[in-house]
mmCIF file of N, CA and C in Angstrom:
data_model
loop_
_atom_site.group_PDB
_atom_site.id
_atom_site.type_symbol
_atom_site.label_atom_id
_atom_site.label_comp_id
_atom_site.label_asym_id
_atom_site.label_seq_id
_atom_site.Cartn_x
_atom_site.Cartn_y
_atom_site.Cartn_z
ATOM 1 N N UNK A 1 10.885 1.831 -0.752
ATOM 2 C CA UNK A 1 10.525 3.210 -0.919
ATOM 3 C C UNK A 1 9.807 3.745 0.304
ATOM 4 N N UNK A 2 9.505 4.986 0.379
ATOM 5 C CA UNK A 2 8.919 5.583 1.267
ATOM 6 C C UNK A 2 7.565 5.796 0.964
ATOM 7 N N UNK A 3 6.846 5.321 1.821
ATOM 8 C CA UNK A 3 4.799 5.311 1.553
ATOM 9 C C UNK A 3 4.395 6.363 2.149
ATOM 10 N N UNK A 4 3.445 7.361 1.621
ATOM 11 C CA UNK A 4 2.818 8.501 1.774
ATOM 12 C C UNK A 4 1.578 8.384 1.804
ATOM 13 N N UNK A 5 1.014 7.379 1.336
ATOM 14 C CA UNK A 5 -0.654 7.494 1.773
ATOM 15 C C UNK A 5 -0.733 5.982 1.704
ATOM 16 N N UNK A 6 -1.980 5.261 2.790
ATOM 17 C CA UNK A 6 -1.907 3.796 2.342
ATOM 18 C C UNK A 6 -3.300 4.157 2.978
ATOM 19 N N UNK A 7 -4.271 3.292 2.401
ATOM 20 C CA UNK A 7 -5.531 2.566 2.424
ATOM 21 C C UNK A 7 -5.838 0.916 1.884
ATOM 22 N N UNK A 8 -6.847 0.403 2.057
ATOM 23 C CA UNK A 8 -7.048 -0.777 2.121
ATOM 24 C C UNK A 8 -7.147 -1.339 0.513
ATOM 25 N N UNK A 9 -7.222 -0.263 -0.611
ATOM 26 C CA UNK A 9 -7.394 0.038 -1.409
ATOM 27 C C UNK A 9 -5.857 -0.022 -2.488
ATOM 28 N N UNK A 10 -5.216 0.661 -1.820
ATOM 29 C CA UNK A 10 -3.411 0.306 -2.273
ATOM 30 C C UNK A 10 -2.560 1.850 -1.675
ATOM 31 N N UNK A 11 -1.775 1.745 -2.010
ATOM 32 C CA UNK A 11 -0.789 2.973 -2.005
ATOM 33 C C UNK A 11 0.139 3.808 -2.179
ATOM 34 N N UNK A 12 0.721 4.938 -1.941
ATOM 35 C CA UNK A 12 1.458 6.044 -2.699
ATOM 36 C C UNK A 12 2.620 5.738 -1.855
ATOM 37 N N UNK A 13 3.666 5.329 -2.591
ATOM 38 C CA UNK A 13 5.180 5.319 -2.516
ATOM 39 C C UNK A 13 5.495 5.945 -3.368
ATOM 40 N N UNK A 14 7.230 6.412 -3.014
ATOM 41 C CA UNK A 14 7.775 6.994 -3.692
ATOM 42 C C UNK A 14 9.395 5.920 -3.637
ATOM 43 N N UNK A 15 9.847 5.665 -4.372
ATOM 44 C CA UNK A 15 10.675 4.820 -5.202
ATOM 45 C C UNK A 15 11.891 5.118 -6.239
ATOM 46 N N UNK A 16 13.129 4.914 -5.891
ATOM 47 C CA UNK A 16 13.856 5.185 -6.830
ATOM 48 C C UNK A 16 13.832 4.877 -8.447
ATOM 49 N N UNK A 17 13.555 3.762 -8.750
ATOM 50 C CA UNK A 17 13.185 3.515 -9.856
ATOM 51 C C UNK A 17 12.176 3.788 -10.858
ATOM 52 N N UNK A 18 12.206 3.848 -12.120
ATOM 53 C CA UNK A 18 11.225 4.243 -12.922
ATOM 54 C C UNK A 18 9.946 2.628 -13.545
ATOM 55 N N UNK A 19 8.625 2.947 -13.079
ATOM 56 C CA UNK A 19 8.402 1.449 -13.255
ATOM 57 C C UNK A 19 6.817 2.213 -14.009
ATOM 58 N N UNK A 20 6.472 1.351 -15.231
ATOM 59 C CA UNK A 20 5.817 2.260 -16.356
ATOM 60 C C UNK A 20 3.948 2.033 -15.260
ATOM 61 N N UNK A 21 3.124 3.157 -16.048
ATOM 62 C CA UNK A 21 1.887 2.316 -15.688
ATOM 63 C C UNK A 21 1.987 1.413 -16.081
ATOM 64 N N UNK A 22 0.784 1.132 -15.162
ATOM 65 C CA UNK A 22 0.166 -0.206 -15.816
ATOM 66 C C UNK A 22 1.020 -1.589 -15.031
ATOM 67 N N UNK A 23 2.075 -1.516 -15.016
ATOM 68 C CA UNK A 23 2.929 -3.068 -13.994
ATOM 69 C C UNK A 23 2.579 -3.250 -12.992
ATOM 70 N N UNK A 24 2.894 -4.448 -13.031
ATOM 71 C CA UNK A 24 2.882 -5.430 -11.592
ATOM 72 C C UNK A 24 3.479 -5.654 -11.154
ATOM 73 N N UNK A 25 3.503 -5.037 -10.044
ATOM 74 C CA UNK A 25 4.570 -4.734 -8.657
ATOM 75 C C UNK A 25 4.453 -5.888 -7.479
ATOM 76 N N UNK A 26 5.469 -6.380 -6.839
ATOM 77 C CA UNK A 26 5.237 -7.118 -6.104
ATOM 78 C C UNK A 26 5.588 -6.119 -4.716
ATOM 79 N N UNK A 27 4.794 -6.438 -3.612
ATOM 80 C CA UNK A 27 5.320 -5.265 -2.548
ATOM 81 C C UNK A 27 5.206 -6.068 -1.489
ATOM 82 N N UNK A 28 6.014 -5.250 -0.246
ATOM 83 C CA UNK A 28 6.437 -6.004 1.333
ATOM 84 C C UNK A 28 6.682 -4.780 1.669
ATOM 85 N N UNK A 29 5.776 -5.004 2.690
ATOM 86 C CA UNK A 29 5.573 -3.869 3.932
ATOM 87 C C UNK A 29 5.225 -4.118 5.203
ATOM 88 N N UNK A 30 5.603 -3.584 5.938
ATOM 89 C CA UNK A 30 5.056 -3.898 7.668
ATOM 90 C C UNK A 30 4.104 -2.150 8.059
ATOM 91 N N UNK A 31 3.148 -3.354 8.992
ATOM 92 C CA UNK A 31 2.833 -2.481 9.525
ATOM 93 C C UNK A 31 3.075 -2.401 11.047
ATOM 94 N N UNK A 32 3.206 -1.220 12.156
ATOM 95 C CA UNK A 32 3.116 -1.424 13.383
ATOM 96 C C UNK A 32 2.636 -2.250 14.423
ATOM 97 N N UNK A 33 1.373 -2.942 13.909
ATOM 98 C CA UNK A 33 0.633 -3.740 15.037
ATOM 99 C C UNK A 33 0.802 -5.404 14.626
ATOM 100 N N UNK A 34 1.421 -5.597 13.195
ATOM 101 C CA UNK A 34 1.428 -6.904 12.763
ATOM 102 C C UNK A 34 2.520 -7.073 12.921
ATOM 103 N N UNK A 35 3.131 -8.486 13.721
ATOM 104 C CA UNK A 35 4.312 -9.272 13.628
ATOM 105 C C UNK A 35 4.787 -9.766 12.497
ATOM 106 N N UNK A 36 4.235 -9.645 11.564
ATOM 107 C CA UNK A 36 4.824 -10.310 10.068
ATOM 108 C C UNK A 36 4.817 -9.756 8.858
ATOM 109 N N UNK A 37 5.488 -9.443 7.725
ATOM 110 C CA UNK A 37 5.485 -8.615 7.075
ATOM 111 C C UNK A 37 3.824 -8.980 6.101
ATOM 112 N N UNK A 38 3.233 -8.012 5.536
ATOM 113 C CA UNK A 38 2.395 -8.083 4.124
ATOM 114 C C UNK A 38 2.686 -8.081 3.014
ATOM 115 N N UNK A 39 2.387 -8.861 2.271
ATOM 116 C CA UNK A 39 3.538 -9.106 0.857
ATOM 117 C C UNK A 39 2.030 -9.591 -0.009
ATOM 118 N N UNK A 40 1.860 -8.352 -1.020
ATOM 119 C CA UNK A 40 1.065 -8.175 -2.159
ATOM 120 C C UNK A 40 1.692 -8.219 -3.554
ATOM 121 N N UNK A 41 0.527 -8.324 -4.364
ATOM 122 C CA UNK A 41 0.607 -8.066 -5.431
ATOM 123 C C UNK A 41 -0.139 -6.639 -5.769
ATOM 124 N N UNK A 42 0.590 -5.618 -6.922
ATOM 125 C CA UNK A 42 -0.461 -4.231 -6.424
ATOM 126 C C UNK A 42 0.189 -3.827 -8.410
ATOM 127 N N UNK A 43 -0.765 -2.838 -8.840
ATOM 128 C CA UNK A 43 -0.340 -2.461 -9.985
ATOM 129 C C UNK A 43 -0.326 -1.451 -10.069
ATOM 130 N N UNK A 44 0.507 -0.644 -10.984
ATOM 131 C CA UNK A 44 0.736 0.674 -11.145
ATOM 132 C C UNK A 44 -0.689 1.772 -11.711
ATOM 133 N N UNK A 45 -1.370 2.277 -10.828
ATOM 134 C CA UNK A 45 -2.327 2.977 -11.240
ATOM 135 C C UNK A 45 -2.060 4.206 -12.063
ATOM 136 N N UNK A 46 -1.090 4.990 -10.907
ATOM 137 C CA UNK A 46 -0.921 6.456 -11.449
ATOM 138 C C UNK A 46 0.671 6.558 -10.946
ATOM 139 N N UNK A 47 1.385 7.819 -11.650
ATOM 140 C CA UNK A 47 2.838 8.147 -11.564
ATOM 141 C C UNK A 47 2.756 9.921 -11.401
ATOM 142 N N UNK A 48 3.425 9.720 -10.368
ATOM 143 C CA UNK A 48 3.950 11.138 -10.277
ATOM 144 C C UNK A 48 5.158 11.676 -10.064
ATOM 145 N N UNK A 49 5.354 12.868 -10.727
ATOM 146 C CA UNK A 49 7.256 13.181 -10.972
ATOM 147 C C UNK A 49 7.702 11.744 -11.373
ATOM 148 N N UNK A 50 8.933 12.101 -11.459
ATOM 149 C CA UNK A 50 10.083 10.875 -10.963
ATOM 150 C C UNK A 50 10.211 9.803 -10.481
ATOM 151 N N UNK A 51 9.339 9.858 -9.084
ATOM 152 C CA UNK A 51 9.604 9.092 -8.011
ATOM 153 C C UNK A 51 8.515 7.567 -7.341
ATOM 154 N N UNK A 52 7.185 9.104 -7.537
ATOM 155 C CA UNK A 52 6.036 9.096 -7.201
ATOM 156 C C UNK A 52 4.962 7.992 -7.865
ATOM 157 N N UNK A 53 4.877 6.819 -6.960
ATOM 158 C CA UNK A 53 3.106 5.613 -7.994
ATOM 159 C C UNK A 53 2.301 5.286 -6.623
ATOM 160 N N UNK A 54 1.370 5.696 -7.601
ATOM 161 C CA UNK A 54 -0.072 4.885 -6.624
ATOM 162 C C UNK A 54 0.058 3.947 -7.317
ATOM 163 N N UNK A 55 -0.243 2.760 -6.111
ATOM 164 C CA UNK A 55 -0.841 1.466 -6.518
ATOM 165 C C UNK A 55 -1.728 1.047 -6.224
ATOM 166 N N UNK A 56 -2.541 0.036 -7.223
ATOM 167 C CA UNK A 56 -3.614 -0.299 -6.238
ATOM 168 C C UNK A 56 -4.010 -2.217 -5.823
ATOM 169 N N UNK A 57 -3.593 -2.475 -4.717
ATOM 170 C CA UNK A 57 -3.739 -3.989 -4.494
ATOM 171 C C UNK A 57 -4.390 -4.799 -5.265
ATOM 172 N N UNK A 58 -3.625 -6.297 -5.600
ATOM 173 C CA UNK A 58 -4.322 -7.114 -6.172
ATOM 174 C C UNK A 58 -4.728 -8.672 -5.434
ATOM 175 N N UNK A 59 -5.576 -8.599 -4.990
ATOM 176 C CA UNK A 59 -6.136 -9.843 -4.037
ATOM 177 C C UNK A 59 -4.823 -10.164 -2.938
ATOM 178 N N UNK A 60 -5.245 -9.099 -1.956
ATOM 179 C CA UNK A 60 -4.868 -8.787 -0.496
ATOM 180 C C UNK A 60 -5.687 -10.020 0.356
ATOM 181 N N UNK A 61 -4.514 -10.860 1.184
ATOM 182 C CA UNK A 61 -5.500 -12.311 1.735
ATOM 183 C C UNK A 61 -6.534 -10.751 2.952
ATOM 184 N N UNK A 62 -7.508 -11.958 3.577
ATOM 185 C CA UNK A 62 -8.496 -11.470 4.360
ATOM 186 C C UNK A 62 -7.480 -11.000 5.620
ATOM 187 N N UNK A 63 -6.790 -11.463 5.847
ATOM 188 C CA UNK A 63 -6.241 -11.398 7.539
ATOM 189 C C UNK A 63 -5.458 -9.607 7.085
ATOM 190 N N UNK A 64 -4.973 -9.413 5.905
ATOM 191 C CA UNK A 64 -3.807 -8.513 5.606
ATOM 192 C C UNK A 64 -5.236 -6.953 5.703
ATOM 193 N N UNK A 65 -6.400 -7.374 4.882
ATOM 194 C CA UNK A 65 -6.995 -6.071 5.071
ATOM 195 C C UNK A 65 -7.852 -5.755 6.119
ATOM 196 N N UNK A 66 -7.892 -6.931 6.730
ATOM 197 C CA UNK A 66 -8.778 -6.973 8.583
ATOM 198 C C UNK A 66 -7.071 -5.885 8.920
ATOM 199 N N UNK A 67 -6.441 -6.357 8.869
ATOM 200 C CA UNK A 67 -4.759 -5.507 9.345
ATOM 201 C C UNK A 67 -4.945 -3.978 9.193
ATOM 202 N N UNK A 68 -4.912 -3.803 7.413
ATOM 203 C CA UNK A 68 -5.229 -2.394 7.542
ATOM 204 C C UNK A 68 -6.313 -1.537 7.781
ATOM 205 N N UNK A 69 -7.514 -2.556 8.168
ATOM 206 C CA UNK A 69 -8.720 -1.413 8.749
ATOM 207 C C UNK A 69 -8.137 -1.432 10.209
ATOM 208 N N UNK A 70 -7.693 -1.934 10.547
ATOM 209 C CA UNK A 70 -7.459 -1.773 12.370
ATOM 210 C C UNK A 70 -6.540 -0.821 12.401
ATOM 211 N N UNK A 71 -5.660 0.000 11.617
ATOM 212 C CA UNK A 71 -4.814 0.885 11.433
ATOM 213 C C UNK A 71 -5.401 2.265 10.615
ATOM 214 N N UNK A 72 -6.391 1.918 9.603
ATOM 215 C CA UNK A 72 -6.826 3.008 9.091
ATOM 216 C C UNK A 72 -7.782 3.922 9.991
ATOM 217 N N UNK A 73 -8.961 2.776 10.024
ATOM 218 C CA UNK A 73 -10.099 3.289 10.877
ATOM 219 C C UNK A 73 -10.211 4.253 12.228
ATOM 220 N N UNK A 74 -8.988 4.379 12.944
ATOM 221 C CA UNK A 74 -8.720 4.827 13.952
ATOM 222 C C UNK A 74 -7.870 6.230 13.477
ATOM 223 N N UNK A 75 -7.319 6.418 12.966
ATOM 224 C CA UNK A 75 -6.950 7.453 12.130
ATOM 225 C C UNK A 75 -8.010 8.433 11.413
ATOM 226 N N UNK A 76 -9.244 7.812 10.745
ATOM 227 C CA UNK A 76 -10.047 8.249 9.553
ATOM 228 C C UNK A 76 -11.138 8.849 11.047
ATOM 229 N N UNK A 77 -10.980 8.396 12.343
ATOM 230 C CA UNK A 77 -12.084 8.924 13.323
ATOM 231 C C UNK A 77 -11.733 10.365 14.421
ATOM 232 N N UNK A 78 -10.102 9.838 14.160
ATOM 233 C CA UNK A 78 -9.303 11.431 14.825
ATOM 234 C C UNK A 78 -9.457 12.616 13.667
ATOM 235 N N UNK A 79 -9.650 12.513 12.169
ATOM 236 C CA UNK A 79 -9.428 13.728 11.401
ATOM 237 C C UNK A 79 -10.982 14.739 11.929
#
């Protein structure tokens, strides 16, 4: 799917499929500065339209969220 907001916290994809609250999603994603993909466990927080779930991570190893502060933080200092 296509991700629209990500924090260290989890994040908003949008997804063809219909997947209820509440599940456990398994997810793989790359980011720009990491050579290897991130592959979580994350659960369905919230749904929007159709398409639309926040998730929110479930025990992200240490190296994966050292990853996304080095990507967030620099972003959260330009707004």
């Amino acid at each position: 799917g296509m991700t629209r907001n990500l924090s260290v916290g989890g994040l908003f994809v949008e997804v063809p499929a219909k997947i209820p609250l509440g599940a456990a999603v398994g997810l793989r994603f790359h980011l720009p500065h990491v050579g290897r993909p991130i592959v979580a466990m994350a659960r369905v927080r919230w749904i929007a339209g159709p398409s639309g779930l926040a998730v929110q991570f479930d025990g992200l190893h240490a190296a994966d969220v050292w990853a996304l502060q080095q990507l967030i933080t620099p972003a959260r200092k330009a707004i």
